[in-house]
mmCIF file of C-alpha atoms in Angstrom:
data_model
loop_
_atom_site.group_PDB
_atom_site.id
_atom_site.type_symbol
_atom_site.label_atom_id
_atom_site.label_comp_id
_atom_site.label_asym_id
_atom_site.label_seq_id
_atom_site.Cartn_x
_atom_site.Cartn_y
_atom_site.Cartn_z
ATOM 1 C CA UNK A 1 141.180 144.264 147.239
ATOM 2 C CA UNK A 2 138.366 142.854 144.844
ATOM 3 C CA UNK A 3 140.038 140.602 142.734
ATOM 4 C CA UNK A 4 138.786 136.937 142.570
ATOM 5 C CA UNK A 5 141.018 133.860 143.672
ATOM 6 C CA UNK A 6 141.299 132.254 139.825
ATOM 7 C CA UNK A 7 143.015 136.177 138.895
ATOM 8 C CA UNK A 8 145.074 135.673 141.536
ATOM 9 C CA UNK A 9 145.880 132.042 141.342
ATOM 10 C CA UNK A 10 147.120 132.532 138.148
ATOM 11 C CA UNK A 11 149.335 136.594 138.824
ATOM 12 C CA UNK A 12 151.416 133.807 141.469
ATOM 13 C CA UNK A 13 152.959 131.689 138.318
ATOM 14 C CA UNK A 14 153.506 133.891 136.094
ATOM 15 C CA UNK A 15 155.485 136.323 138.926
ATOM 16 C CA UNK A 16 157.080 133.162 140.319
ATOM 17 C CA UNK A 17 157.921 131.208 137.659
ATOM 18 C CA UNK A 18 158.691 134.808 135.021
ATOM 19 C CA UNK A 19 157.733 133.667 131.885
ATOM 20 C CA UNK A 20 154.062 133.613 130.537
ATOM 21 C CA UNK A 21 155.310 130.095 128.723
ATOM 22 C CA UNK A 22 156.171 128.464 131.907
ATOM 23 C CA UNK A 23 153.733 129.292 133.559
ATOM 24 C CA UNK A 24 151.758 127.868 131.054
ATOM 25 C CA UNK A 25 152.385 125.036 131.094
ATOM 26 C CA UNK A 26 152.282 125.050 135.053
ATOM 27 C CA UNK A 27 148.724 125.546 134.369
ATOM 28 C CA UNK A 28 147.968 124.736 131.414
ATOM 29 C CA UNK A 29 147.174 127.889 129.943
ATOM 30 C CA UNK A 30 147.771 129.313 126.459
ATOM 31 C CA UNK A 31 151.157 131.813 126.932
ATOM 32 C CA UNK A 32 148.784 134.284 125.149
ATOM 33 C CA UNK A 33 146.217 133.959 127.323
ATOM 34 C CA UNK A 34 147.777 134.004 129.858
ATOM 35 C CA UNK A 35 149.589 137.204 129.208
ATOM 36 C CA UNK A 36 145.670 138.607 128.083
ATOM 37 C CA UNK A 37 144.639 137.862 131.302
ATOM 38 C CA UNK A 38 147.791 139.503 133.641
ATOM 39 C CA UNK A 39 147.111 143.082 131.849
ATOM 40 C CA UNK A 40 142.967 142.542 132.914
ATOM 41 C CA UNK A 41 144.755 142.115 135.516
ATOM 42 C CA UNK A 42 146.499 145.646 135.261
ATOM 43 C CA UNK A 43 144.026 147.253 134.345
ATOM 44 C CA UNK A 44 141.847 146.459 137.069
ATOM 45 C CA UNK A 45 143.916 147.550 139.587
ATOM 46 C CA UNK A 46 145.010 150.485 137.319
ATOM 47 C CA UNK A 47 148.976 149.663 138.148
ATOM 48 C CA UNK A 48 151.839 147.866 136.589
ATOM 49 C CA UNK A 49 152.680 144.261 137.564
ATOM 50 C CA UNK A 50 155.381 143.215 135.519
ATOM 51 C CA UNK A 51 158.271 144.733 133.884
ATOM 52 C CA UNK A 52 158.235 142.745 130.563
ATOM 53 C CA UNK A 53 161.715 141.897 128.729
ATOM 54 C CA UNK A 54 162.556 139.488 125.712
ATOM 55 C CA UNK A 55 164.161 137.702 129.453
ATOM 56 C CA UNK A 56 160.896 137.413 130.885
ATOM 57 C CA UNK A 57 158.708 138.983 133.443
ATOM 58 C CA UNK A 58 159.887 140.493 136.641
ATOM 59 C CA UNK A 59 158.054 142.201 138.939
ATOM 60 C CA UNK A 60 157.561 145.662 139.845
ATOM 61 C CA UNK A 61 157.119 147.165 143.533
ATOM 62 C CA UNK A 62 153.106 147.171 143.053
ATOM 63 C CA UNK A 63 153.741 143.362 141.629
ATOM 64 C CA UNK A 64 156.245 142.341 145.014
ATOM 65 C CA UNK A 65 153.668 143.522 146.699
ATOM 66 C CA UNK A 66 150.347 141.873 145.485
ATOM 67 C CA UNK A 67 152.822 138.994 145.794
ATOM 68 C CA UNK A 68 152.582 138.625 149.457
ATOM 69 C CA UNK A 69 149.244 139.834 149.958
ATOM 70 C CA UNK A 70 148.176 137.314 146.642
ATOM 71 C CA UNK A 71 151.072 134.562 148.738
ATOM 72 C CA UNK A 72 148.515 134.527 151.899
ATOM 73 C CA UNK A 73 145.498 134.158 150.289
ATOM 74 C CA UNK A 74 146.815 131.718 148.772
ATOM 75 C CA UNK A 75 147.633 129.433 152.056
ATOM 76 C CA UNK A 76 144.140 131.125 153.314
ATOM 77 C CA UNK A 77 142.915 128.951 151.273
ATOM 78 C CA UNK A 78 144.745 125.365 151.636
ATOM 79 C CA UNK A 79 144.071 126.153 154.827
ATOM 80 C CA UNK A 80 140.238 126.220 154.358
ATOM 81 C CA UNK A 81 139.993 123.639 152.120
ATOM 82 C CA UNK A 82 141.731 121.282 154.825
ATOM 83 C CA UNK A 83 139.175 121.926 157.325
ATOM 84 C CA UNK A 84 136.414 121.209 155.180
ATOM 85 C CA UNK A 85 134.655 118.230 156.690
ATOM 86 C CA UNK A 86 135.171 114.589 153.959
ATOM 87 C CA UNK A 87 131.774 112.894 153.862
ATOM 88 C CA UNK A 88 133.448 110.004 153.069
ATOM 89 C CA UNK A 89 137.059 107.709 153.682
ATOM 90 C CA UNK A 90 137.204 108.192 149.648
ATOM 91 C CA UNK A 91 140.049 111.085 148.266
ATOM 92 C CA UNK A 92 138.839 113.408 145.322
ATOM 93 C CA UNK A 93 140.029 116.336 143.617
ATOM 94 C CA UNK A 94 143.278 116.802 141.386
ATOM 95 C CA UNK A 95 146.993 116.059 142.990
ATOM 96 C CA UNK A 96 149.528 115.975 141.352
ATOM 97 C CA UNK A 97 153.526 114.445 142.052
ATOM 98 C CA UNK A 98 156.341 115.621 141.275
ATOM 99 C CA UNK A 99 158.840 112.634 141.381
ATOM 100 C CA UNK A 100 163.070 111.392 140.137
ATOM 101 C CA UNK A 101 162.169 109.110 136.645
ATOM 102 C CA UNK A 102 163.230 106.316 138.291
ATOM 103 C CA UNK A 103 160.744 106.015 140.980
ATOM 104 C CA UNK A 104 158.243 108.028 138.780
ATOM 105 C CA UNK A 105 158.919 104.387 135.691
ATOM 106 C CA UNK A 106 159.084 102.284 137.915
ATOM 107 C CA UNK A 107 156.992 102.478 141.829
ATOM 108 C CA UNK A 108 154.269 104.691 140.959
ATOM 109 C CA UNK A 109 152.532 103.725 138.549
ATOM 110 C CA UNK A 110 151.504 101.058 140.331
ATOM 111 C CA UNK A 111 151.150 102.713 143.506
ATOM 112 C CA UNK A 112 148.975 105.630 142.036
ATOM 113 C CA UNK A 113 146.883 103.298 140.058
ATOM 114 C CA UNK A 114 145.925 100.776 143.255
ATOM 115 C CA UNK A 115 145.475 104.556 144.879
ATOM 116 C CA UNK A 116 143.095 106.279 142.386
ATOM 117 C CA UNK A 117 141.108 102.637 141.590
ATOM 118 C CA UNK A 118 140.295 102.972 145.255
ATOM 119 C CA UNK A 119 139.855 106.647 145.086
ATOM 120 C CA UNK A 120 137.511 106.881 141.711
ATOM 121 C CA UNK A 121 136.970 110.665 142.235
ATOM 122 C CA UNK A 122 140.669 111.543 142.458
ATOM 123 C CA UNK A 123 142.635 112.155 139.773
ATOM 124 C CA UNK A 124 146.406 111.779 139.853
ATOM 125 C CA UNK A 125 149.921 113.421 138.107
ATOM 126 C CA UNK A 126 152.805 111.944 137.867
ATOM 127 C CA UNK A 127 155.478 114.725 136.839
ATOM 128 C CA UNK A 128 159.494 112.457 135.608
ATOM 129 C CA UNK A 129 161.869 115.203 135.798
ATOM 130 C CA UNK A 130 165.321 114.477 136.941
ATOM 131 C CA UNK A 131 165.686 117.349 139.349
ATOM 132 C CA UNK A 132 164.439 118.801 142.883
ATOM 133 C CA UNK A 133 161.142 119.758 143.066
ATOM 134 C CA UNK A 134 160.374 123.571 144.744
ATOM 135 C CA UNK A 135 157.638 123.301 145.895
ATOM 136 C CA UNK A 136 157.174 127.056 147.859
ATOM 137 C CA UNK A 137 156.723 127.715 143.825
ATOM 138 C CA UNK A 138 153.690 125.019 143.859
ATOM 139 C CA UNK A 139 155.370 122.729 140.931
ATOM 140 C CA UNK A 140 153.823 119.892 142.973
ATOM 141 C CA UNK A 141 151.767 119.014 146.025
ATOM 142 C CA UNK A 142 153.979 116.701 146.687
ATOM 143 C CA UNK A 143 157.454 115.246 146.426
ATOM 144 C CA UNK A 144 159.839 112.171 146.255
ATOM 145 C CA UNK A 145 163.415 113.043 147.231
ATOM 146 C CA UNK A 146 166.293 110.934 146.809
ATOM 147 C CA UNK A 147 167.506 113.219 149.433
ATOM 148 C CA UNK A 148 166.354 115.120 152.942
ATOM 149 C CA UNK A 149 166.119 118.447 151.510
ATOM 150 C CA UNK A 150 167.394 121.031 154.611
ATOM 151 C CA UNK A 151 166.454 124.282 153.790
ATOM 152 C CA UNK A 152 162.402 125.239 153.187
ATOM 153 C CA UNK A 153 159.569 125.430 154.885
ATOM 154 C CA UNK A 154 159.254 121.677 153.704
ATOM 155 C CA UNK A 155 158.089 118.488 155.955
ATOM 156 C CA UNK A 156 160.291 115.689 155.064
ATOM 157 C CA UNK A 157 159.305 111.827 156.009
ATOM 158 C CA UNK A 158 161.828 108.971 155.591
ATOM 159 C CA UNK A 159 159.665 106.911 153.094
ATOM 160 C CA UNK A 160 162.257 103.889 152.289
ATOM 161 C CA UNK A 161 165.545 102.187 151.872
ATOM 162 C CA UNK A 162 166.435 101.003 148.097
ATOM 163 C CA UNK A 163 169.517 99.230 146.544
ATOM 164 C CA UNK A 164 171.105 99.052 143.702
ATOM 165 C CA UNK A 165 173.641 96.986 141.752
ATOM 166 C CA UNK A 166 175.226 97.170 138.461
ATOM 167 C CA UNK A 167 174.145 95.381 136.581
ATOM 168 C CA UNK A 168 174.178 93.872 133.085
ATOM 169 C CA UNK A 169 172.764 92.488 130.272
ATOM 170 C CA UNK A 170 173.202 88.348 129.464
ATOM 171 C CA UNK A 171 174.167 90.024 125.748
ATOM 172 C CA UNK A 172 176.693 92.314 126.516
ATOM 173 C CA UNK A 173 177.965 89.197 128.689
ATOM 174 C CA UNK A 174 178.834 87.034 126.360
ATOM 175 C CA UNK A 175 180.763 88.992 124.105
ATOM 176 C CA UNK A 176 183.208 90.444 126.364
ATOM 177 C CA UNK A 177 184.926 90.013 128.676
ATOM 178 C CA UNK A 178 184.788 88.891 132.412
ATOM 179 C CA UNK A 179 183.484 91.047 135.426
ATOM 180 C CA UNK A 180 185.107 89.721 138.459
ATOM 181 C CA UNK A 181 186.163 92.455 140.123
ATOM 182 C CA UNK A 182 186.409 96.307 140.030
ATOM 183 C CA UNK A 183 188.974 96.480 139.001
ATOM 184 C CA UNK A 184 188.179 94.822 135.366
ATOM 185 C CA UNK A 185 185.474 97.563 135.042
ATOM 186 C CA UNK A 186 188.363 99.751 132.954
ATOM 187 C CA UNK A 187 188.188 97.501 130.176
ATOM 188 C CA UNK A 188 184.200 97.881 129.585
ATOM 189 C CA UNK A 189 181.581 100.815 128.137
ATOM 190 C CA UNK A 190 179.782 101.865 131.274
ATOM 191 C CA UNK A 191 176.548 103.645 131.355
ATOM 192 C CA UNK A 192 175.337 106.207 133.300
ATOM 193 C CA UNK A 193 174.449 109.800 134.082
ATOM 194 C CA UNK A 194 175.960 112.930 132.274
ATOM 195 C CA UNK A 195 178.010 113.700 134.621
ATOM 196 C CA UNK A 196 176.830 117.990 134.541
ATOM 197 C CA UNK A 197 173.381 117.390 134.808
ATOM 198 C CA UNK A 198 173.385 114.851 138.048
ATOM 199 C CA UNK A 199 171.266 116.872 140.999
ATOM 200 C CA UNK A 200 171.524 115.378 143.905
ATOM 201 C CA UNK A 201 174.795 113.824 145.058
ATOM 202 C CA UNK A 202 172.932 110.900 145.757
ATOM 203 C CA UNK A 203 172.867 109.813 142.452
ATOM 204 C CA UNK A 204 176.961 110.174 141.570
ATOM 205 C CA UNK A 205 177.117 106.267 141.751
ATOM 206 C CA UNK A 206 179.570 105.702 139.506
ATOM 207 C CA UNK A 207 182.140 108.152 141.077
ATOM 208 C CA UNK A 208 182.446 106.343 143.909
ATOM 209 C CA UNK A 209 184.012 103.662 141.787
ATOM 210 C CA UNK A 210 186.798 105.174 140.618
ATOM 211 C CA UNK A 211 184.839 105.746 137.316
ATOM 212 C CA UNK A 212 186.449 108.086 134.950
ATOM 213 C CA UNK A 213 184.702 107.604 131.784
ATOM 214 C CA UNK A 214 180.937 107.123 131.003
ATOM 215 C CA UNK A 215 180.388 106.072 127.255
ATOM 216 C CA UNK A 216 176.442 105.936 127.886
ATOM 217 C CA UNK A 217 175.336 108.915 129.503
ATOM 218 C CA UNK A 218 171.158 110.368 130.113
ATOM 219 C CA UNK A 219 169.932 112.545 132.764
ATOM 220 C CA UNK A 220 167.034 109.264 132.534
ATOM 221 C CA UNK A 221 168.074 106.406 134.795
ATOM 222 C CA UNK A 222 164.562 104.444 132.385
ATOM 223 C CA UNK A 223 167.114 105.684 129.295
ATOM 224 C CA UNK A 224 170.184 104.000 131.036
ATOM 225 C CA UNK A 225 168.610 100.422 132.092
ATOM 226 C CA UNK A 226 167.308 100.158 128.306
ATOM 227 C CA UNK A 227 170.235 101.412 127.167
ATOM 228 C CA UNK A 228 172.116 98.574 129.269
ATOM 229 C CA UNK A 229 169.423 95.968 127.968
ATOM 230 C CA UNK A 230 170.331 96.852 124.716
ATOM 231 C CA UNK A 231 173.962 95.311 125.601
ATOM 232 C CA UNK A 232 174.971 98.708 125.510
ATOM 233 C CA UNK A 233 177.535 98.174 128.736
ATOM 234 C CA UNK A 234 177.751 97.869 132.130
ATOM 235 C CA UNK A 235 175.659 100.577 134.463
ATOM 236 C CA UNK A 236 174.547 100.838 137.963
ATOM 237 C CA UNK A 237 170.577 99.709 138.261
ATOM 238 C CA UNK A 238 167.883 100.054 140.865
ATOM 239 C CA UNK A 239 167.464 96.791 141.805
ATOM 240 C CA UNK A 240 163.238 97.622 141.912
ATOM 241 C CA UNK A 241 164.023 97.846 137.895
ATOM 242 C CA UNK A 242 164.704 94.599 136.956
ATOM 243 C CA UNK A 243 161.687 92.856 137.287
ATOM 244 C CA UNK A 244 160.756 95.032 134.566
ATOM 245 C CA UNK A 245 163.480 94.461 132.084
ATOM 246 C CA UNK A 246 164.202 90.824 131.108
ATOM 247 C CA UNK A 247 167.813 89.866 129.668
ATOM 248 C CA UNK A 248 169.743 92.089 132.242
ATOM 249 C CA UNK A 249 171.128 90.568 136.212
ATOM 250 C CA UNK A 250 172.730 91.961 138.513
ATOM 251 C CA UNK A 251 177.118 91.870 138.151
ATOM 252 C CA UNK A 252 179.000 92.170 141.760
ATOM 253 C CA UNK A 253 176.708 91.397 143.851
ATOM 254 C CA UNK A 254 179.243 90.994 146.986
ATOM 255 C CA UNK A 255 181.384 93.546 145.832
ATOM 256 C CA UNK A 256 179.007 96.456 144.524
ATOM 257 C CA UNK A 257 175.906 97.423 146.926
ATOM 258 C CA UNK A 258 174.407 100.885 147.616
ATOM 259 C CA UNK A 259 171.637 101.769 149.730
ATOM 260 C CA UNK A 260 169.590 104.820 149.253
ATOM 261 C CA UNK A 261 166.064 106.404 150.473
ATOM 262 C CA UNK A 262 162.980 107.623 149.495
ATOM 263 C CA UNK A 263 161.634 111.320 151.045
ATOM 264 C CA UNK A 264 158.165 112.249 150.925
ATOM 265 C CA UNK A 265 158.966 116.007 151.084
ATOM 266 C CA UNK A 266 155.533 118.961 151.654
ATOM 267 C CA UNK A 267 154.966 121.775 152.351
ATOM 268 C CA UNK A 268 154.376 123.041 155.601
ATOM 269 C CA UNK A 269 151.332 124.602 154.644
ATOM 270 C CA UNK A 270 150.168 121.334 153.867
ATOM 271 C CA UNK A 271 149.873 120.123 157.272
ATOM 272 C CA UNK A 272 146.475 119.988 158.689
ATOM 273 C CA UNK A 273 145.231 119.487 154.958
ATOM 274 C CA UNK A 274 143.936 116.223 155.445
ATOM 275 C CA UNK A 275 142.947 114.913 151.595
ATOM 276 C CA UNK A 276 146.983 116.044 150.845
ATOM 277 C CA UNK A 277 147.450 114.356 154.197
ATOM 278 C CA UNK A 278 145.136 111.155 153.129
ATOM 279 C CA UNK A 279 146.946 110.691 150.099
ATOM 280 C CA UNK A 280 150.762 111.118 151.140
ATOM 281 C CA UNK A 281 149.717 108.097 153.980
ATOM 282 C CA UNK A 282 148.774 106.200 151.238
ATOM 283 C CA UNK A 283 151.097 107.014 148.978
ATOM 284 C CA UNK A 284 153.865 106.355 151.374
ATOM 285 C CA UNK A 285 152.424 102.983 152.245
ATOM 286 C CA UNK A 286 152.373 102.205 148.649
ATOM 287 C CA UNK A 287 156.035 103.276 147.834
ATOM 288 C CA UNK A 288 157.398 100.729 150.755
ATOM 289 C CA UNK A 289 155.260 97.813 149.322
ATOM 290 C CA UNK A 290 156.247 97.871 145.955
ATOM 291 C CA UNK A 291 159.837 98.648 146.687
ATOM 292 C CA UNK A 292 160.022 95.495 148.968
ATOM 293 C CA UNK A 293 157.694 93.365 146.756
ATOM 294 C CA UNK A 294 160.061 94.525 143.223
ATOM 295 C CA UNK A 295 163.085 93.967 145.630
ATOM 296 C CA UNK A 296 162.136 90.702 146.927
ATOM 297 C CA UNK A 297 161.695 89.338 143.024
ATOM 298 C CA UNK A 298 165.295 90.340 142.163
ATOM 299 C CA UNK A 299 166.356 88.664 144.094
ATOM 300 C CA UNK A 300 164.839 85.813 143.491
ATOM 301 C CA UNK A 301 165.428 86.164 140.007
ATOM 302 C CA UNK A 302 168.912 86.721 140.681
ATOM 303 C CA UNK A 303 169.832 83.217 142.577
ATOM 304 C CA UNK A 304 171.232 80.960 141.808
ATOM 305 C CA UNK A 305 169.367 78.147 140.170
ATOM 306 C CA UNK A 306 168.587 74.344 141.774
#
């Protein structure tokens, strides 16, 4: 096969996404440009790779055959880069990390900024999306998850536990009846996830508390925390988000205390990639330390004043 790697890289993105627009977003290429590149590839191979329709780009039999061979080239390229000797301890190049937006908003900025400060030639991209990332489709080089996946060719490492509590703004508590037990929640406005957009069972906190109605809802953790801060109601908040959210405090900490975990998820083909492994190690260490630091600060802020 006489095609260069760049053609195959673009082809794989379109084949996996089955859409020029989705692949273009992933590659940061204009869909029209991507369409021309695919047409040029088909012309050079003298075969039709895609069936085009309003629903997207579906692979033909020839396209499926090329995808299998291109995926092997991709694996070989990644393996080759993993074996290249590193000239120094510094990381370089571009690394993309996918994460749920709680981690992406309150932990990864300072952790990745610290790693980047030690590695001036490193470019870090954080994709904050409230969903599970597909590493097989190369949506990211690695991802942070709130549960350990059990399917796929993945390497999973538990990074750290983290805590969550019910929380409310001082302004809200001053205007509403006291909350002395979970039974009192029925008389209060609740902030939480949009029920049908909870992408992981580990995030279904309110169901365990018997809450049936969520008056103010979002699929984003940071939006929920902001609604709590604005006096919108009572919700479950990550302890590590509270130091960045003045005016919000934990309530019923002795009755409701949740523990969840972050997992670092990588594709199995990247195990021997020294560059990605070095970054993954630094990321795990940084996440663990930052979570502990912020939770300690949240506990200190919640302690009764002498």
